[in-house]
Tab-separated table of C-alpha atoms in Angstrom:
chain	number	residue	atom	x	y	z
F	1	UNK	CA	19.609	-3.291	-24.093
F	2	UNK	CA	18.104	-6.286	-25.962
F	3	UNK	CA	15.660	-5.459	-28.728
F	4	UNK	CA	11.968	-5.469	-27.875
F	5	UNK	CA	9.154	-5.973	-30.353
F	6	UNK	CA	7.985	-2.363	-30.014
F	7	UNK	CA	8.523	0.801	-27.979
F	8	UNK	CA	8.113	-0.267	-24.345
F	9	UNK	CA	6.416	1.074	-21.260
F	10	UNK	CA	8.832	1.708	-18.402
F	11	UNK	CA	7.358	0.806	-15.000
F	12	UNK	CA	9.068	2.136	-11.877
F	13	UNK	CA	8.478	0.461	-8.534
F	14	UNK	CA	7.798	-2.680	-10.534
F	15	UNK	CA	8.319	-5.075	-7.616
F	16	UNK	CA	5.799	-3.423	-5.309
F	17	UNK	CA	2.208	-4.542	-4.805
F	18	UNK	CA	0.823	-2.272	-7.512
F	19	UNK	CA	3.913	-2.598	-9.701
F	20	UNK	CA	3.714	-6.360	-10.029
F	21	UNK	CA	0.102	-6.164	-11.131
F	22	UNK	CA	0.741	-3.278	-13.524
F	23	UNK	CA	3.568	-5.177	-15.223
F	24	UNK	CA	1.287	-8.196	-15.689
F	25	UNK	CA	-1.567	-6.013	-16.949
F	26	UNK	CA	0.602	-4.232	-19.496
F	27	UNK	CA	1.953	-7.504	-20.831
F	28	UNK	CA	-1.608	-8.855	-21.109
F	29	UNK	CA	-2.390	-5.821	-23.279
F	30	UNK	CA	0.586	-6.584	-25.509
F	31	UNK	CA	2.866	-3.766	-24.385
F	32	UNK	CA	6.571	-4.569	-24.118
F	33	UNK	CA	7.712	-3.586	-20.612
F	34	UNK	CA	10.959	-2.404	-19.093
F	35	UNK	CA	10.429	-3.019	-15.386
F	36	UNK	CA	12.660	-1.233	-12.909
F	37	UNK	CA	13.171	-1.169	-9.164
F	38	UNK	CA	16.015	-1.225	-6.674
F	39	UNK	CA	18.283	-4.224	-7.198
F	40	UNK	CA	17.676	-5.815	-3.809
F	41	UNK	CA	17.918	-9.562	-3.320
F	42	UNK	CA	14.156	-9.844	-2.833
F	43	UNK	CA	13.429	-7.893	-6.013
F	44	UNK	CA	15.911	-9.902	-8.057
F	45	UNK	CA	14.417	-13.138	-6.735
F	46	UNK	CA	10.944	-11.950	-7.749
F	47	UNK	CA	12.091	-11.176	-11.288
F	48	UNK	CA	13.962	-14.469	-11.590
F	49	UNK	CA	10.887	-16.443	-10.553
F	50	UNK	CA	8.780	-15.127	-13.439
F	51	UNK	CA	8.446	-17.170	-16.606
F	52	UNK	CA	10.666	-16.126	-19.496
F	53	UNK	CA	9.204	-13.308	-21.568
F	54	UNK	CA	11.248	-11.729	-24.340
F	55	UNK	CA	9.155	-8.558	-24.126
F	56	UNK	CA	9.710	-8.073	-20.381
F	57	UNK	CA	13.107	-6.706	-19.399
F	58	UNK	CA	14.270	-5.971	-15.864
F	59	UNK	CA	16.645	-3.081	-15.226
F	60	UNK	CA	17.795	-2.336	-11.674
F	61	UNK	CA	17.983	1.377	-11.027
F	62	UNK	CA	18.095	3.872	-8.163
F	63	UNK	CA	15.820	6.615	-9.465
F	64	UNK	CA	17.331	9.155	-7.094
F	65	UNK	CA	20.618	8.935	-9.034
F	66	UNK	CA	20.308	11.124	-12.155
F	67	UNK	CA	22.890	9.200	-14.189
F	68	UNK	CA	21.148	5.870	-13.613
F	69	UNK	CA	17.694	7.245	-14.404
F	70	UNK	CA	18.839	9.096	-17.506
F	71	UNK	CA	20.566	5.944	-18.727
F	72	UNK	CA	17.415	3.896	-18.159
F	73	UNK	CA	15.165	6.285	-20.078
F	74	UNK	CA	17.654	6.869	-22.891
F	75	UNK	CA	18.237	3.157	-23.459
F	76	UNK	CA	14.536	2.239	-23.256
F	77	UNK	CA	13.167	4.865	-25.689
F	78	UNK	CA	9.735	4.360	-24.062
F	79	UNK	CA	6.310	5.201	-25.400
F	80	UNK	CA	5.206	5.768	-21.793
F	81	UNK	CA	6.483	5.694	-18.230
F	82	UNK	CA	4.325	4.483	-15.342
F	83	UNK	CA	5.793	6.004	-12.190
F	84	UNK	CA	4.828	3.919	-9.158
F	85	UNK	CA	7.973	4.098	-7.021
F	86	UNK	CA	7.271	5.769	-3.696
F	87	UNK	CA	7.428	5.569	0.093
F	88	UNK	CA	4.005	5.138	1.702
F	89	UNK	CA	2.603	5.010	5.268
F	90	UNK	CA	3.709	3.953	7.741
F	91	UNK	CA	7.310	3.790	6.440
F	92	UNK	CA	7.192	7.453	5.453
F	93	UNK	CA	6.597	8.364	9.115
F	94	UNK	CA	9.538	6.373	10.445
F	95	UNK	CA	11.833	7.646	7.676
F	96	UNK	CA	10.601	11.016	6.382
F	97	UNK	CA	13.977	11.741	4.814
F	98	UNK	CA	13.595	8.703	2.586
F	99	UNK	CA	10.047	9.773	1.702
F	100	UNK	CA	11.363	13.167	0.618
F	101	UNK	CA	14.209	11.608	-1.358
F	102	UNK	CA	12.024	9.098	-3.203
F	103	UNK	CA	8.592	10.722	-3.469
F	104	UNK	CA	9.922	14.139	-4.475
F	105	UNK	CA	13.567	13.772	-5.472
F	106	UNK	CA	13.197	10.703	-7.676
F	107	UNK	CA	10.150	12.200	-9.371
F	108	UNK	CA	12.126	15.321	-10.275
F	109	UNK	CA	14.977	13.198	-11.622
F	110	UNK	CA	12.557	11.110	-13.698
F	111	UNK	CA	10.709	14.140	-15.086
F	112	UNK	CA	14.039	15.644	-16.150
F	113	UNK	CA	15.209	12.385	-17.744
F	114	UNK	CA	12.024	12.021	-19.772
F	115	UNK	CA	12.218	15.629	-20.961
F	116	UNK	CA	15.823	15.135	-22.067
F	117	UNK	CA	15.689	11.671	-23.603
F	118	UNK	CA	12.047	10.710	-24.357
F	119	UNK	CA	9.977	13.904	-24.689
F	120	UNK	CA	7.290	12.038	-26.618
F	121	UNK	CA	6.670	9.579	-23.762
F	122	UNK	CA	3.506	9.856	-21.697
F	123	UNK	CA	4.193	9.953	-17.949
F	124	UNK	CA	1.436	8.223	-15.960
F	125	UNK	CA	2.035	9.172	-12.349
F	126	UNK	CA	0.692	7.433	-9.239
F	127	UNK	CA	-0.496	10.031	-6.758
F	128	UNK	CA	-2.797	9.607	-3.770
F	129	UNK	CA	-5.941	10.913	-2.144
F	130	UNK	CA	-3.596	11.520	0.792
F	131	UNK	CA	-2.817	14.851	-0.872
F	132	UNK	CA	-6.207	16.221	0.194
F	133	UNK	CA	-5.373	16.296	3.899
F	134	UNK	CA	-7.626	15.317	6.850
F	135	UNK	CA	-11.277	14.676	5.998
F	136	UNK	CA	-13.914	14.855	8.734
F	137	UNK	CA	-16.876	12.739	7.566
F	138	UNK	CA	-19.195	14.635	9.923
F	139	UNK	CA	-18.845	17.736	7.745
F	140	UNK	CA	-20.778	18.113	4.512
F	141	UNK	CA	-17.667	17.943	2.338
F	142	UNK	CA	-19.070	15.889	-0.535
F	143	UNK	CA	-17.107	13.412	-2.617
F	144	UNK	CA	-13.468	13.993	-3.471
F	145	UNK	CA	-12.965	15.282	-7.009
F	146	UNK	CA	-9.965	16.347	-9.056
F	147	UNK	CA	-10.780	19.944	-8.086
F	148	UNK	CA	-11.145	19.415	-4.328
F	149	UNK	CA	-8.581	21.659	-2.564
F	150	UNK	CA	-5.429	19.820	-1.513
F	151	UNK	CA	-4.423	20.648	2.068
F	152	UNK	CA	-2.038	17.936	3.304
F	153	UNK	CA	-0.576	18.312	6.793
F	154	UNK	CA	1.850	15.386	7.114
F	155	UNK	CA	4.871	13.994	5.326
F	156	UNK	CA	3.104	11.568	2.998
F	157	UNK	CA	0.508	13.980	1.669
F	158	UNK	CA	3.021	16.811	1.444
F	159	UNK	CA	5.618	14.825	-0.498
F	160	UNK	CA	3.026	13.294	-2.831
F	161	UNK	CA	1.577	16.736	-3.532
F	162	UNK	CA	5.007	18.136	-4.364
F	163	UNK	CA	5.651	15.179	-6.663
F	164	UNK	CA	2.321	15.730	-8.365
F	165	UNK	CA	3.162	19.394	-8.911
F	166	UNK	CA	6.440	18.395	-10.569
F	167	UNK	CA	4.585	16.086	-12.956
F	168	UNK	CA	1.879	18.632	-13.731
F	169	UNK	CA	4.568	21.192	-14.495
F	170	UNK	CA	6.412	18.888	-16.893
F	171	UNK	CA	6.887	19.869	-20.526
F	172	UNK	CA	6.029	16.331	-21.664
F	173	UNK	CA	2.614	14.573	-21.779
F	174	UNK	CA	1.317	13.473	-18.363
F	175	UNK	CA	-1.617	11.864	-16.581
F	176	UNK	CA	-2.048	11.785	-12.793
F	177	UNK	CA	-3.939	8.952	-11.110
F	178	UNK	CA	-4.855	9.659	-7.466
F	179	UNK	CA	-5.290	6.282	-5.816
F	180	UNK	CA	-7.720	5.375	-3.053
F	181	UNK	CA	-7.225	2.492	-0.619
F	182	UNK	CA	-5.521	-0.226	-2.653
F	183	UNK	CA	-6.543	-3.712	-1.509
F	184	UNK	CA	-5.297	-7.215	-2.214
F	185	UNK	CA	-6.838	-10.596	-1.494
F	186	UNK	CA	-3.489	-11.618	0.014
F	187	UNK	CA	-4.324	-9.878	3.285
F	188	UNK	CA	-1.555	-11.495	5.300
F	189	UNK	CA	1.151	-10.114	3.003
F	190	UNK	CA	0.482	-6.606	4.312
F	191	UNK	CA	0.623	-7.446	8.025
F	192	UNK	CA	3.370	-6.093	10.291
F	193	UNK	CA	3.435	-4.584	13.756
F	194	UNK	CA	3.878	-1.115	12.245
F	195	UNK	CA	0.912	-1.608	9.919
F	196	UNK	CA	-1.246	-2.939	12.756
F	197	UNK	CA	-0.320	0.053	14.926
F	198	UNK	CA	-0.918	2.518	12.099
F	199	UNK	CA	-4.295	1.107	11.129
F	200	UNK	CA	-5.325	0.961	14.778
F	201	UNK	CA	-4.573	4.672	15.111
F	202	UNK	CA	-7.107	5.693	12.469
F	203	UNK	CA	-10.646	6.756	13.426
F	204	UNK	CA	-12.946	3.750	13.131
F	205	UNK	CA	-15.640	5.837	11.452
F	206	UNK	CA	-13.304	7.475	8.944
F	207	UNK	CA	-14.266	7.035	5.305
F	208	UNK	CA	-12.188	5.263	2.672
F	209	UNK	CA	-12.956	4.192	-0.869
F	210	UNK	CA	-11.068	0.986	-1.499
F	211	UNK	CA	-10.098	-0.522	-4.839
F	212	UNK	CA	-8.762	-3.934	-5.796
F	213	UNK	CA	-5.145	-3.790	-6.930
F	214	UNK	CA	-6.086	-5.571	-10.167
F	215	UNK	CA	-8.493	-2.755	-11.013
F	216	UNK	CA	-5.734	-0.264	-10.229
F	217	UNK	CA	-3.530	-2.101	-12.714
F	218	UNK	CA	-6.317	-1.929	-15.303
F	219	UNK	CA	-6.499	1.832	-14.788
F	220	UNK	CA	-2.779	2.267	-15.400
F	221	UNK	CA	-2.906	-0.026	-18.406
F	222	UNK	CA	-5.713	1.991	-19.960
F	223	UNK	CA	-4.086	5.332	-19.139
F	224	UNK	CA	-1.205	4.534	-21.511
F	225	UNK	CA	-3.382	5.168	-24.546
F	226	UNK	CA	-6.633	6.745	-23.343
F	227	UNK	CA	-7.625	10.265	-24.340
F	228	UNK	CA	-6.755	11.770	-20.963
F	229	UNK	CA	-3.449	13.642	-21.299
F	230	UNK	CA	-3.297	16.502	-18.810
F	231	UNK	CA	-6.047	15.057	-16.615
F	232	UNK	CA	-6.172	14.115	-12.938
F	233	UNK	CA	-8.245	10.971	-12.420
F	234	UNK	CA	-9.438	9.455	-9.141
F	235	UNK	CA	-8.964	5.703	-8.904
F	236	UNK	CA	-11.287	3.870	-6.534
F	237	UNK	CA	-13.625	0.929	-6.735
F	238	UNK	CA	-17.319	1.214	-7.514
F	239	UNK	CA	-19.823	2.436	-4.907
F	240	UNK	CA	-19.675	-0.870	-3.005
F	241	UNK	CA	-16.111	0.119	-2.040
F	242	UNK	CA	-17.240	3.190	-0.085
F	243	UNK	CA	-16.618	1.935	3.436
F	244	UNK	CA	-15.709	2.981	6.974
F	245	UNK	CA	-12.395	1.854	8.444
F	246	UNK	CA	-14.039	-0.351	11.076
F	247	UNK	CA	-16.168	-2.039	8.433
F	248	UNK	CA	-13.129	-2.725	6.246
F	249	UNK	CA	-11.064	-4.366	8.977
F	250	UNK	CA	-13.959	-6.403	10.391
F	251	UNK	CA	-15.133	-7.557	6.951
F	252	UNK	CA	-11.654	-8.653	5.873
F	253	UNK	CA	-11.054	-10.409	9.181
F	254	UNK	CA	-14.407	-12.155	8.937
F	255	UNK	CA	-13.644	-13.327	5.403
F	256	UNK	CA	-10.454	-14.929	6.718
F	257	UNK	CA	-12.282	-16.637	9.583
F	258	UNK	CA	-11.385	-14.116	12.278
F	259	UNK	CA	-14.971	-13.189	13.082
F	260	UNK	CA	-14.866	-11.032	16.231
F	261	UNK	CA	-11.067	-11.178	16.067
F	262	UNK	CA	-10.661	-7.429	15.655
F	263	UNK	CA	-11.039	-5.297	18.798
F	264	UNK	CA	-13.144	-2.151	18.405
F	265	UNK	CA	-11.321	1.022	17.422
F	266	UNK	CA	-12.012	4.548	18.541
F	267	UNK	CA	-14.241	6.891	16.548
F	268	UNK	CA	-12.962	10.256	15.412
F	269	UNK	CA	-13.846	13.506	17.121
F	270	UNK	CA	-16.649	15.067	15.059
F	271	UNK	CA	-15.699	18.536	16.335
F	272	UNK	CA	-11.988	18.356	15.423
F	273	UNK	CA	-11.362	18.599	11.690
F	274	UNK	CA	-7.627	17.932	12.073
F	275	UNK	CA	-7.913	14.624	13.959
F	276	UNK	CA	-8.796	12.549	10.899
F	277	UNK	CA	-6.809	10.701	8.295
F	278	UNK	CA	-6.494	11.936	4.717
F	279	UNK	CA	-9.037	9.645	3.069
F	280	UNK	CA	-12.649	9.921	1.940
F	281	UNK	CA	-15.091	8.702	-0.672
F	282	UNK	CA	-14.430	9.679	-4.265
F	283	UNK	CA	-16.141	10.693	-7.476
F	284	UNK	CA	-14.679	8.174	-9.919
F	285	UNK	CA	-17.108	8.803	-12.783
F	286	UNK	CA	-14.629	10.520	-15.103
F	287	UNK	CA	-11.913	7.961	-14.420
F	288	UNK	CA	-14.295	5.109	-15.128
F	289	UNK	CA	-15.528	6.831	-18.292
F	290	UNK	CA	-12.078	7.108	-19.861
F	291	UNK	CA	-10.287	4.109	-18.296
F	292	UNK	CA	-13.102	1.532	-17.809
F	293	UNK	CA	-11.222	-0.163	-14.971
F	294	UNK	CA	-13.792	-1.025	-12.295
F	295	UNK	CA	-14.465	-4.752	-12.318
F	296	UNK	CA	-14.151	-6.158	-8.796
F	297	UNK	CA	-16.817	-5.216	-6.262
F	298	UNK	CA	-16.240	-5.172	-2.518
F	299	UNK	CA	-18.366	-8.318	-1.959
F	300	UNK	CA	-16.447	-10.117	-4.727
F	301	UNK	CA	-13.130	-9.170	-3.142
F	302	UNK	CA	-14.291	-10.520	0.223
F	303	UNK	CA	-15.411	-13.760	-1.390
F	304	UNK	CA	-11.960	-14.193	-2.926
F	305	UNK	CA	-10.358	-13.612	0.476
F	306	UNK	CA	-12.621	-16.304	1.916
F	307	UNK	CA	-11.721	-18.740	-0.865
F	308	UNK	CA	-8.007	-17.999	-0.592
F	309	UNK	CA	-8.101	-18.715	3.149
F	310	UNK	CA	-8.978	-22.337	2.390
F	311	UNK	CA	-8.776	-24.673	5.353
F	312	UNK	CA	-7.086	-21.955	7.399
F	313	UNK	CA	-10.481	-20.254	7.653
F	314	UNK	CA	-11.490	-22.786	10.279
F	315	UNK	CA	-8.189	-22.508	12.102
F	316	UNK	CA	-8.554	-18.749	12.242
F	317	UNK	CA	-12.065	-19.131	13.653
F	318	UNK	CA	-10.671	-21.107	16.555
F	319	UNK	CA	-7.838	-18.623	17.047
F	320	UNK	CA	-10.015	-15.499	16.835
F	321	UNK	CA	-10.289	-14.870	20.625
F	322	UNK	CA	-6.515	-15.109	21.035
F	323	UNK	CA	-5.938	-12.860	18.022
F	324	UNK	CA	-8.332	-10.300	19.478
F	325	UNK	CA	-6.340	-10.184	22.723
F	326	UNK	CA	-3.058	-9.848	20.836
F	327	UNK	CA	-4.326	-7.038	18.623
F	328	UNK	CA	-5.777	-5.206	21.631
F	329	UNK	CA	-2.307	-5.215	23.186
F	330	UNK	CA	-0.897	-3.632	20.027
F	331	UNK	CA	-3.500	-0.855	19.999
F	332	UNK	CA	-1.965	2.634	20.062
F	333	UNK	CA	-4.703	3.645	22.520
F	334	UNK	CA	-4.176	0.812	24.980
F	335	UNK	CA	-4.393	2.136	28.540
F	336	UNK	CA	-4.933	5.711	27.360
F	337	UNK	CA	-7.836	7.869	28.551
F	338	UNK	CA	-10.330	9.401	26.173
F	339	UNK	CA	-13.006	8.202	23.788
F	340	UNK	CA	-11.833	9.581	20.457
F	341	UNK	CA	-9.029	8.565	18.130
F	342	UNK	CA	-6.131	11.001	17.910
F	343	UNK	CA	-4.111	9.593	15.004
F	344	UNK	CA	-1.520	12.320	14.550
F	345	UNK	CA	-0.633	12.393	18.243
F	346	UNK	CA	-0.005	8.648	18.473
F	347	UNK	CA	1.817	8.591	15.134
F	348	UNK	CA	4.082	11.412	16.339
F	349	UNK	CA	4.743	9.543	19.584
F	350	UNK	CA	5.748	6.353	17.758
F	351	UNK	CA	7.649	8.067	14.940
F	352	UNK	CA	8.812	11.470	16.268
F	353	UNK	CA	10.977	12.147	13.216
F	354	UNK	CA	7.900	12.461	11.017
F	355	UNK	CA	6.938	15.705	12.740
F	356	UNK	CA	10.366	17.096	13.604
F	357	UNK	CA	12.250	16.877	10.307
């Protein structure tokens, strides 16, 4: 491996949405970085398109293969490892075996490699508020905290909880960051029929604390050296990011020019605590105290989306009625009786393997 100016930070999942921003954030802080991901054509093209940086090295690695991961850690001699690689919704529902292999298996392999070859390195692990399980906002549950009981009931929350337990049981220094709803101003980049279906399945009045991906990157950058070893920190935006699902989708669509382009969703059943998604509002005070990462408010994020839309804003305004019809046809509840959302039923119907494996 070529010489770097100092002990690097290894970043796994470096080509993902969060990974790309974390790599950039770490370099802006002066940390040399060894960025790793699967060596797919798309990932290699992304790395090749970046400007030359002698303190940014790319190493293609399948973290589920112990020999590859051990070789990566041993050669890097890192000061820290930021572990972002994972399988998230809705992909984890269509391929739960992959979610198990990556979210749990790769984490175990990485923990073992660090213990064997870089026991001084701090492991900063990306977890999720999905580990808490369904959250009915009609109950007086309060804000999520690091001590809120974790009761996941589906493949994503279960695999992320098991991964978190592996990290917390490690013999080496660790920090766990439980992420809220990570947002980007590049809204279109996250659109797919599976994502549209999945988001349409969620109760419209469910609660989510969003956070701009750049603030997430700031949190990971700060966690490398902050006095927080052995802590679990909740990463969400400031209080302006405490939203309901319907508000999030309508506000983002409106910022793009698709005012009234989103058909109404179904509310959740206030009397059924299981028929909700695993998100809620969060107490981020401790995380903000030690990481000082919150910069971008919800209104500021929306304004950036509006600016990024450019002239397309006006085209989207014209297209909004057609978009509304198209999205209504993709709704998981189209033609179905009832007034309440039933997310786990429709997810199981679309991706049966997620509840049978």
